[in-house]
Coordinates of C-alpha atoms in Angstrom, one line a residue:
X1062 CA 34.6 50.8 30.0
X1063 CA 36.3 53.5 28.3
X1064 CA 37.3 54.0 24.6
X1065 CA 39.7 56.3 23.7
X1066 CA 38.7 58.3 20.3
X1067 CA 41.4 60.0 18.4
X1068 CA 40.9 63.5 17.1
X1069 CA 41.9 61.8 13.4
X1070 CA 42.5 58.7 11.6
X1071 CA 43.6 56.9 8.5
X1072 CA 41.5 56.0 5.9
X1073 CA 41.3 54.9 2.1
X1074 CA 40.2 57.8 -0.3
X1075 CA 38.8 57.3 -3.5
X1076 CA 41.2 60.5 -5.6
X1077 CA 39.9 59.6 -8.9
X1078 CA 38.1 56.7 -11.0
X1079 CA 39.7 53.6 -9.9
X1080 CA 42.2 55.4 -8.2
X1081 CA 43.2 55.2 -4.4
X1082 CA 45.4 56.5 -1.5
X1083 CA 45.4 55.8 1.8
X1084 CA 45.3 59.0 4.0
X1085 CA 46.2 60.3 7.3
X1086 CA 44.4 63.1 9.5
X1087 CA 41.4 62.5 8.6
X1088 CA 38.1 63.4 11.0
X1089 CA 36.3 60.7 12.6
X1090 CA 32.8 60.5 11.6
X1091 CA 30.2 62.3 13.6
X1092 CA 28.0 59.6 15.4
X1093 CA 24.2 60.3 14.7
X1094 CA 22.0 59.2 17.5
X1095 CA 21.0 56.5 16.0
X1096 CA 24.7 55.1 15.3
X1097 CA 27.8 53.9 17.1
X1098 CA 31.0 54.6 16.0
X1099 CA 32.9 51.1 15.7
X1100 CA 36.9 51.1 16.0
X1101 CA 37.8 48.6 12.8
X1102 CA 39.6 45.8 13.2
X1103 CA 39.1 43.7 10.0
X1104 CA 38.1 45.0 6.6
X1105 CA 36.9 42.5 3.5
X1106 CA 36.5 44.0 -0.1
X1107 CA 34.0 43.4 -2.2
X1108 CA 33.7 43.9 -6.2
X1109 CA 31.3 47.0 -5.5
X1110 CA 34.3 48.9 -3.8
X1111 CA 36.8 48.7 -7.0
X1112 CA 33.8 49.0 -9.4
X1113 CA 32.1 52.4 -7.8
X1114 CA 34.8 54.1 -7.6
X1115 CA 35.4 53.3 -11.5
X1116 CA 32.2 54.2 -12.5
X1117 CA 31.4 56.7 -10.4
X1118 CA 33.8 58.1 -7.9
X1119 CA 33.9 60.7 -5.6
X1120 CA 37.0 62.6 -4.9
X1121 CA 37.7 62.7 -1.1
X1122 CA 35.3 59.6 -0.2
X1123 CA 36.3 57.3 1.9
X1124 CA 36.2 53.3 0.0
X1125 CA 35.2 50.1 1.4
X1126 CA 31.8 48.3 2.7
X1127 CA 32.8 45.4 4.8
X1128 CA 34.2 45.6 8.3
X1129 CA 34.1 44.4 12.1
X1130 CA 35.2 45.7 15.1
X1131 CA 34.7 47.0 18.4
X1132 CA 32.2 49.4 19.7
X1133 CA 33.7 52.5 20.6
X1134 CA 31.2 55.1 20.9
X1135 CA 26.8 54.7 21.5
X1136 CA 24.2 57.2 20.0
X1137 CA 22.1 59.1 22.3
X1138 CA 19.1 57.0 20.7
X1139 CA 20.2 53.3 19.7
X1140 CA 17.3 50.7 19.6
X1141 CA 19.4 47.6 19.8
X1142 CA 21.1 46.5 23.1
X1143 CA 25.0 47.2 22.9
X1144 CA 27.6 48.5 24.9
X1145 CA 30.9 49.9 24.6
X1146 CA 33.4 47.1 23.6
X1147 CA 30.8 44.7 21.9
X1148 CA 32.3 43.2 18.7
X1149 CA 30.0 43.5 15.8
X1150 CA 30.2 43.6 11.9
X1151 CA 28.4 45.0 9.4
X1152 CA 28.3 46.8 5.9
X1153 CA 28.4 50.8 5.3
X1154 CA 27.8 53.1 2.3
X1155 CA 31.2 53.3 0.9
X1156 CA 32.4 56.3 -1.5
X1157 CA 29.6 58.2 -0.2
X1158 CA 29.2 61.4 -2.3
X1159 CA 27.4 63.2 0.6
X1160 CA 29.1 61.9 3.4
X1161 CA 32.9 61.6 2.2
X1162 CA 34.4 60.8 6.1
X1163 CA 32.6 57.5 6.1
X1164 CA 34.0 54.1 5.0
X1165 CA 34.4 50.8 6.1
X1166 CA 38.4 51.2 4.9
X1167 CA 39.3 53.2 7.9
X1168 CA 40.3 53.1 11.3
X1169 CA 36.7 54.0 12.5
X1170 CA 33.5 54.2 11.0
X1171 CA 30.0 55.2 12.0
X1172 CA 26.8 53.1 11.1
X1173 CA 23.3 52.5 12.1
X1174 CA 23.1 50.9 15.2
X1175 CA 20.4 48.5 14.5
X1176 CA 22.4 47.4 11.0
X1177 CA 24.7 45.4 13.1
X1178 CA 25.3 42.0 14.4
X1179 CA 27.0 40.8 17.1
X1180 CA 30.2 38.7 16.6
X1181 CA 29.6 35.0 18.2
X1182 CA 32.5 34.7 21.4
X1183 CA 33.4 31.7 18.9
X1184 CA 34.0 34.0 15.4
X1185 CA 37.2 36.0 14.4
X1186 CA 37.2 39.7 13.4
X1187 CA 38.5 38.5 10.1
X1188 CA 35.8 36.1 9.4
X1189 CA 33.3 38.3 10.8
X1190 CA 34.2 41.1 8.2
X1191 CA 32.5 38.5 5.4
X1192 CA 29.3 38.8 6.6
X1193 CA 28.1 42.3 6.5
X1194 CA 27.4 43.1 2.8
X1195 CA 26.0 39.3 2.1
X1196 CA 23.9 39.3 5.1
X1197 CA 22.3 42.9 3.7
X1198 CA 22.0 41.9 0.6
X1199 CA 20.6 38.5 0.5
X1200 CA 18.0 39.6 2.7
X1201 CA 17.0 42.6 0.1
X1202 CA 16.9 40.3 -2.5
X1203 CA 15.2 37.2 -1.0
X1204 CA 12.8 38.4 2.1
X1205 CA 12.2 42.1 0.1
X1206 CA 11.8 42.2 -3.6
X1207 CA 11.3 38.5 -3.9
X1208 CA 8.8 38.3 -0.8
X1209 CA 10.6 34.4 0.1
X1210 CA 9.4 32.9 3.2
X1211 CA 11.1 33.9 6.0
X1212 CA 14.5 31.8 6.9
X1213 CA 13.0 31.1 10.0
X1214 CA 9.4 29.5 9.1
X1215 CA 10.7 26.1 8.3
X1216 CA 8.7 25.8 5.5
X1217 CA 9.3 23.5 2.7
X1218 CA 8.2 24.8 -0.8
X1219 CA 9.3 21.7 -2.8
X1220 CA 10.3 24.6 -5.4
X1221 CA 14.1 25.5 -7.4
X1222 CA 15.3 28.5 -6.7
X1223 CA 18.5 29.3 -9.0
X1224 CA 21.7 31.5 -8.5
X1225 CA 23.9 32.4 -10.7
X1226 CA 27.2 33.0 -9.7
X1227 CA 26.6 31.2 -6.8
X1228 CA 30.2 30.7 -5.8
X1229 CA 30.6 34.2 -5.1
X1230 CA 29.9 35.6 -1.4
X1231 CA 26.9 37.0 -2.4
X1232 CA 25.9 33.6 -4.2
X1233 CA 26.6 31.2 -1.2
X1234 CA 24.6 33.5 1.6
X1235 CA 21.9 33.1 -1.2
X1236 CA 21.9 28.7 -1.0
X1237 CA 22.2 29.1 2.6
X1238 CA 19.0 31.7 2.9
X1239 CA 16.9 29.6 0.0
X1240 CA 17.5 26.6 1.6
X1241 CA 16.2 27.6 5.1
X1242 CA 13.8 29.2 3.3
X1243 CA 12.2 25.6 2.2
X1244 CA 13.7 26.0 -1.5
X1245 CA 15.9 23.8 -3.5
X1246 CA 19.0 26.0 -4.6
X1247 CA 20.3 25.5 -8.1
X1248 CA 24.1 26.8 -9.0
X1249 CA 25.7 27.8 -11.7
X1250 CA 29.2 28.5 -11.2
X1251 CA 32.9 27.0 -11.8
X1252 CA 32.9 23.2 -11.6
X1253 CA 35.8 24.3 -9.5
X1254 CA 33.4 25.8 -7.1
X1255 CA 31.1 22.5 -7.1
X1256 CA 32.2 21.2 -3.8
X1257 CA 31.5 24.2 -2.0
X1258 CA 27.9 25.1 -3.2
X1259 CA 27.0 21.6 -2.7
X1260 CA 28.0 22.0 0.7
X1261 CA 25.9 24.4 1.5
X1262 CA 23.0 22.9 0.5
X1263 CA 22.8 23.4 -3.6
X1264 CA 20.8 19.8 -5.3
X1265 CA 22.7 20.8 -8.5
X1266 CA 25.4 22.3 -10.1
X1267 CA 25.8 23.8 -14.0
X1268 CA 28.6 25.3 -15.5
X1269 CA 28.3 28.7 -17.2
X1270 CA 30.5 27.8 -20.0
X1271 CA 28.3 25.3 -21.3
X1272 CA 26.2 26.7 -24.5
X1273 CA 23.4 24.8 -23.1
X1274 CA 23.3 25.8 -19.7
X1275 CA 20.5 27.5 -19.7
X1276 CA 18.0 24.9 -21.6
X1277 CA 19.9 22.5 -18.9
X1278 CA 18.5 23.9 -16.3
X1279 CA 15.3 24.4 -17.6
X1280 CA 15.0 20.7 -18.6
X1281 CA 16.1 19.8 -14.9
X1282 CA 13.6 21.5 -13.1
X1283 CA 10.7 20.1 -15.9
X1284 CA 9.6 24.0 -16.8
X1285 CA 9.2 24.7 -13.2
X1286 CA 11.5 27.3 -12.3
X1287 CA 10.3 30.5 -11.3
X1288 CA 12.8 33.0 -9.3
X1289 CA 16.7 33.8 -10.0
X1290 CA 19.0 35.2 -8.9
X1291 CA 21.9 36.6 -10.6
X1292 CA 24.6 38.0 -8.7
X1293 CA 26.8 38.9 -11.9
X1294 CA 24.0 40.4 -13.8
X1295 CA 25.9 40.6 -18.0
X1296 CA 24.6 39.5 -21.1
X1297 CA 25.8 36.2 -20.5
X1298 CA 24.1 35.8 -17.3
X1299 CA 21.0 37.2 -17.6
X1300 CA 20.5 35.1 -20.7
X1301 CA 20.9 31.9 -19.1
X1302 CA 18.6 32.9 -16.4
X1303 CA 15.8 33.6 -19.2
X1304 CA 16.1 30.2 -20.6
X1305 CA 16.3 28.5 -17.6
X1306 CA 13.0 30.2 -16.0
X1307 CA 9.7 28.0 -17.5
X1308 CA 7.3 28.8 -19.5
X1309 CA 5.0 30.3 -17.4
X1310 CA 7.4 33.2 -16.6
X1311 CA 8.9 33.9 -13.1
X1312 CA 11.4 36.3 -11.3
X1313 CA 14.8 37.3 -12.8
X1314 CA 16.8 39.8 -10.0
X1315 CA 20.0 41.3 -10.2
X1316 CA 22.5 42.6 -7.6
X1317 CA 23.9 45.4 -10.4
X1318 CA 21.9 47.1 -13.5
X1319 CA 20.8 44.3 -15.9
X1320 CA 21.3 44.6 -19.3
X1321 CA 17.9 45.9 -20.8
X1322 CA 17.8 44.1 -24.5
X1323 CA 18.3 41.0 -22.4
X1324 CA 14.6 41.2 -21.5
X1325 CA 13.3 39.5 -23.8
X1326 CA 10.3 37.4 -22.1
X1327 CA 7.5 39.4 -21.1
X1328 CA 6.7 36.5 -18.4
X1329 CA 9.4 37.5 -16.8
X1330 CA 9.5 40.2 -14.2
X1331 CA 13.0 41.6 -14.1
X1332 CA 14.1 44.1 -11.2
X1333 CA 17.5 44.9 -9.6
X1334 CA 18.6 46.0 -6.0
X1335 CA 20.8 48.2 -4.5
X1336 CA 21.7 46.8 -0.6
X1337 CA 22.6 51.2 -0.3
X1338 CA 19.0 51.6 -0.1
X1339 CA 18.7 50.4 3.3
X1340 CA 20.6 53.4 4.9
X1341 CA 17.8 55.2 3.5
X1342 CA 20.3 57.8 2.2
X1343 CA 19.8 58.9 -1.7
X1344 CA 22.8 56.8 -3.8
X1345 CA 24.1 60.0 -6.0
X1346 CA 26.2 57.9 -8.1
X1347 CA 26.4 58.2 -12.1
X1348 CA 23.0 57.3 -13.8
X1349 CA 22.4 53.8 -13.9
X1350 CA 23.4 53.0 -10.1
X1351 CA 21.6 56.3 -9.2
X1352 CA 18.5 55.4 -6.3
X1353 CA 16.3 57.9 -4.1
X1354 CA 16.3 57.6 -0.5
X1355 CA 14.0 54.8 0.3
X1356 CA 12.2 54.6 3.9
X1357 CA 10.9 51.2 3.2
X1358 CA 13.9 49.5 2.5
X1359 CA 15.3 51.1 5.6
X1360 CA 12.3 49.4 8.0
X1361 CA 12.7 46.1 6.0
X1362 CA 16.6 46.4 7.3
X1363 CA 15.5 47.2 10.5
X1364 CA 13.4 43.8 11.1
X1365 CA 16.0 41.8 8.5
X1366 CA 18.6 42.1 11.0
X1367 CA 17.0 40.8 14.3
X1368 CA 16.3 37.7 11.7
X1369 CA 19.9 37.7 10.8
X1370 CA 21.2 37.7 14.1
X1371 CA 18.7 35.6 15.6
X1372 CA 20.6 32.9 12.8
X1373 CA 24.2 33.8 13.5
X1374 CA 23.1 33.5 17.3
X1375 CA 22.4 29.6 16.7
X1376 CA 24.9 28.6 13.9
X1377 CA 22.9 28.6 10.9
X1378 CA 24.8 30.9 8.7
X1379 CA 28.4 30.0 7.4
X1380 CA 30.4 32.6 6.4
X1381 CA 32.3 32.5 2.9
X1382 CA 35.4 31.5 2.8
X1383 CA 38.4 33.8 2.9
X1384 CA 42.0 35.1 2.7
X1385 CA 43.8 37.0 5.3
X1386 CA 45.5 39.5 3.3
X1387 CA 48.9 41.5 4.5
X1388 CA 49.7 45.1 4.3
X1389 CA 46.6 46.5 6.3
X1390 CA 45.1 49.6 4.7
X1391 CA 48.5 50.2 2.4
X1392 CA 47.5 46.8 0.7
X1393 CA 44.0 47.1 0.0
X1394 CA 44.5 48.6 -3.3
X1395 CA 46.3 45.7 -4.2
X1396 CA 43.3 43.3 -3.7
X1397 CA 40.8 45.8 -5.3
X1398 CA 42.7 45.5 -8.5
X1399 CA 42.7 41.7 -8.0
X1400 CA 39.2 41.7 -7.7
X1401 CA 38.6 43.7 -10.6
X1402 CA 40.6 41.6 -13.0
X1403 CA 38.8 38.8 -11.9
X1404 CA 42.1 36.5 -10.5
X1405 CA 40.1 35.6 -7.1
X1406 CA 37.4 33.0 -7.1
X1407 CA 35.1 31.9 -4.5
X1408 CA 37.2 33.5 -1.7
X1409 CA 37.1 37.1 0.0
X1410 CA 40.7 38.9 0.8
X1411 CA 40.3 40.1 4.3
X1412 CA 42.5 42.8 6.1
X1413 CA 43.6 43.4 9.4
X1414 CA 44.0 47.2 10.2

């Protein structure tokens, strides 16, 4: 088979904070030997796109995470089995400060060959392009900081394990994972969102407006609770997973920075991940998201993803629900501003480019 490569593209450029435009002639990134070059054919944004280049964005980077597509060009030195034409999906280091031509919000994009999973004959591009950045970074946070058993042990732990903002994609990869994992998921989310936690396999539901919610939980789970996760990591947030954790302390982790003068149990062992870390590539964003380049996390993605796609393989992973978006690249904008002002809820607005 036979891929024809342009000699540019389109692509969405980050031109200021918050600020976007899609642009053409771009270069097509340079495939390290250890990559393929996947034409995109479905894009999904995620709060991290509209929120880095806010806080920290680089002029000239190309935006976006999420995306699936087609294989269109090997590495000399690829470790997992592909071949031209292969569908996959996975996530990328968007707004990149040192390598501005790569993005998942493009026409083509470049990323570690081993960091990708193949699409099931029975899965769209569109719902494909969910996966990527929940797959990465529920296995960071569950199977790497929090050292859970592995999703495919079949253990039962007979133990809670509560997410917070569990209706987000993040937050429902999370049930899925704890749950094979032998754990009893806890959620707190939107009664809206009820329903769909429940469905994928959460024994209880609290809502985050309640005053109590915290002491709720922690009178649920008889002072048992031990690890949470909290995928919105504010004040709010973080202080409900305090109260909820027992007495004997536990595990709070966050997908963002947490709030420091929230730690205010010193049973508690708070930590937060960045999923950029396994591209082993330093994240030279503004100080507070800033990490070093970190070879470990890099071999933990290595191993994660033969796990992941060993559980995509045989239908055990349900991807989030989502909303086909129009407008293709010109319309992304629109749905990173909706993100940002918080006006979509327990969905993910997918683009076809």
């Amino acid at each position: 088979m036979t891929v024809i490569i342009p000699g540019s593209q389109r692509a969405l450029k980050v031109t200021g904070p918050g600020q976007f435009q899609v642009s053409s002639a771009n270069a097509i990134p340079t495939v390290a030997d250890d990559e393929v070059l996947v034409k995109v054919v479905a894009v999904a944004i995620n709060p991290i796109d509209g929120k880095s280049a806010e806080l920290s964005p680089t002029t000239g980077a190309t935006s976006g995470c999420d995306f699936a597509g087609s294989v269109a060009q090997l590495g000399s030195n690829i470790t997992k089995s592909l071949k031209l034409g292969d569908r996959v999906c996975a996530c990328i280091f968007g707004n990149n400060p040192e390598r501005l031509d790569n993005g998942a919000f493009s026409e083509f994009v470049a990323v570690p060959a081993d960091l990708v999973l193949k699409i099931p004959d029975s899965m769209s591009y569109q719902t494909a392009a969910t996966l990527g950045v929940a797959v990465a970074t529920v296995g960071m946070a569950l199977y790497y900081s929090l050292k859970l058993p592995s999703p495919l042990s079949l253990k039962n732990e007979s133990r809670y394990f509560l997410v917070y903002g569990a209706s987000t994609a993040m937050g429902t990869m999370a049930i899925q994972m704890a749950v094979m994992s032998g754990f009893s998921p806890i959620a707190i989310c939107s009664p809206r969102n009820y329903d769909l936690v429940k469905s994928l396999g959460a024994v209880a539901t609290f809502d985050y407006h309640s005053p109590s919610c915290g002491s709720e939980i922690h009178d649920f789970t008889n002072d048992t609770l031990v690890y949470a996760l909290d995928c919105i990591a504010d004040t709010s947030s973080m202080t409900i997973c305090y109260k909820a954790i027992g007495s004997a302390g536990g595990h709070y982790l966050s997908l963002d920075p947490f709030p420091i003068r929230c730690h205010t149990r010193r049973s508690i062992k708070p930590n937060w991940i960045s999923t950029l870390t396994m591209f082993n590539q330093a994240v030279n964003w503004q100080i507070g998201y800033r990490k070093e380049a970190k070879p470990k996390d890099r071999a933990f993605g290595h191993e994660w993803f033969k796990t992941a796609q060993e559980l995509l393989d045989n239908g055990h992973v349900k991807p989030h629900p989502f909303k086909e978006m129009i407008g293709g690249l010109d319309g992304i904008v629109d749905g990173i501003t909706q993100v940002r002002k918080s006006e979509v809820s327990a969905t993910k607005l997918v683009y076809t480019i």
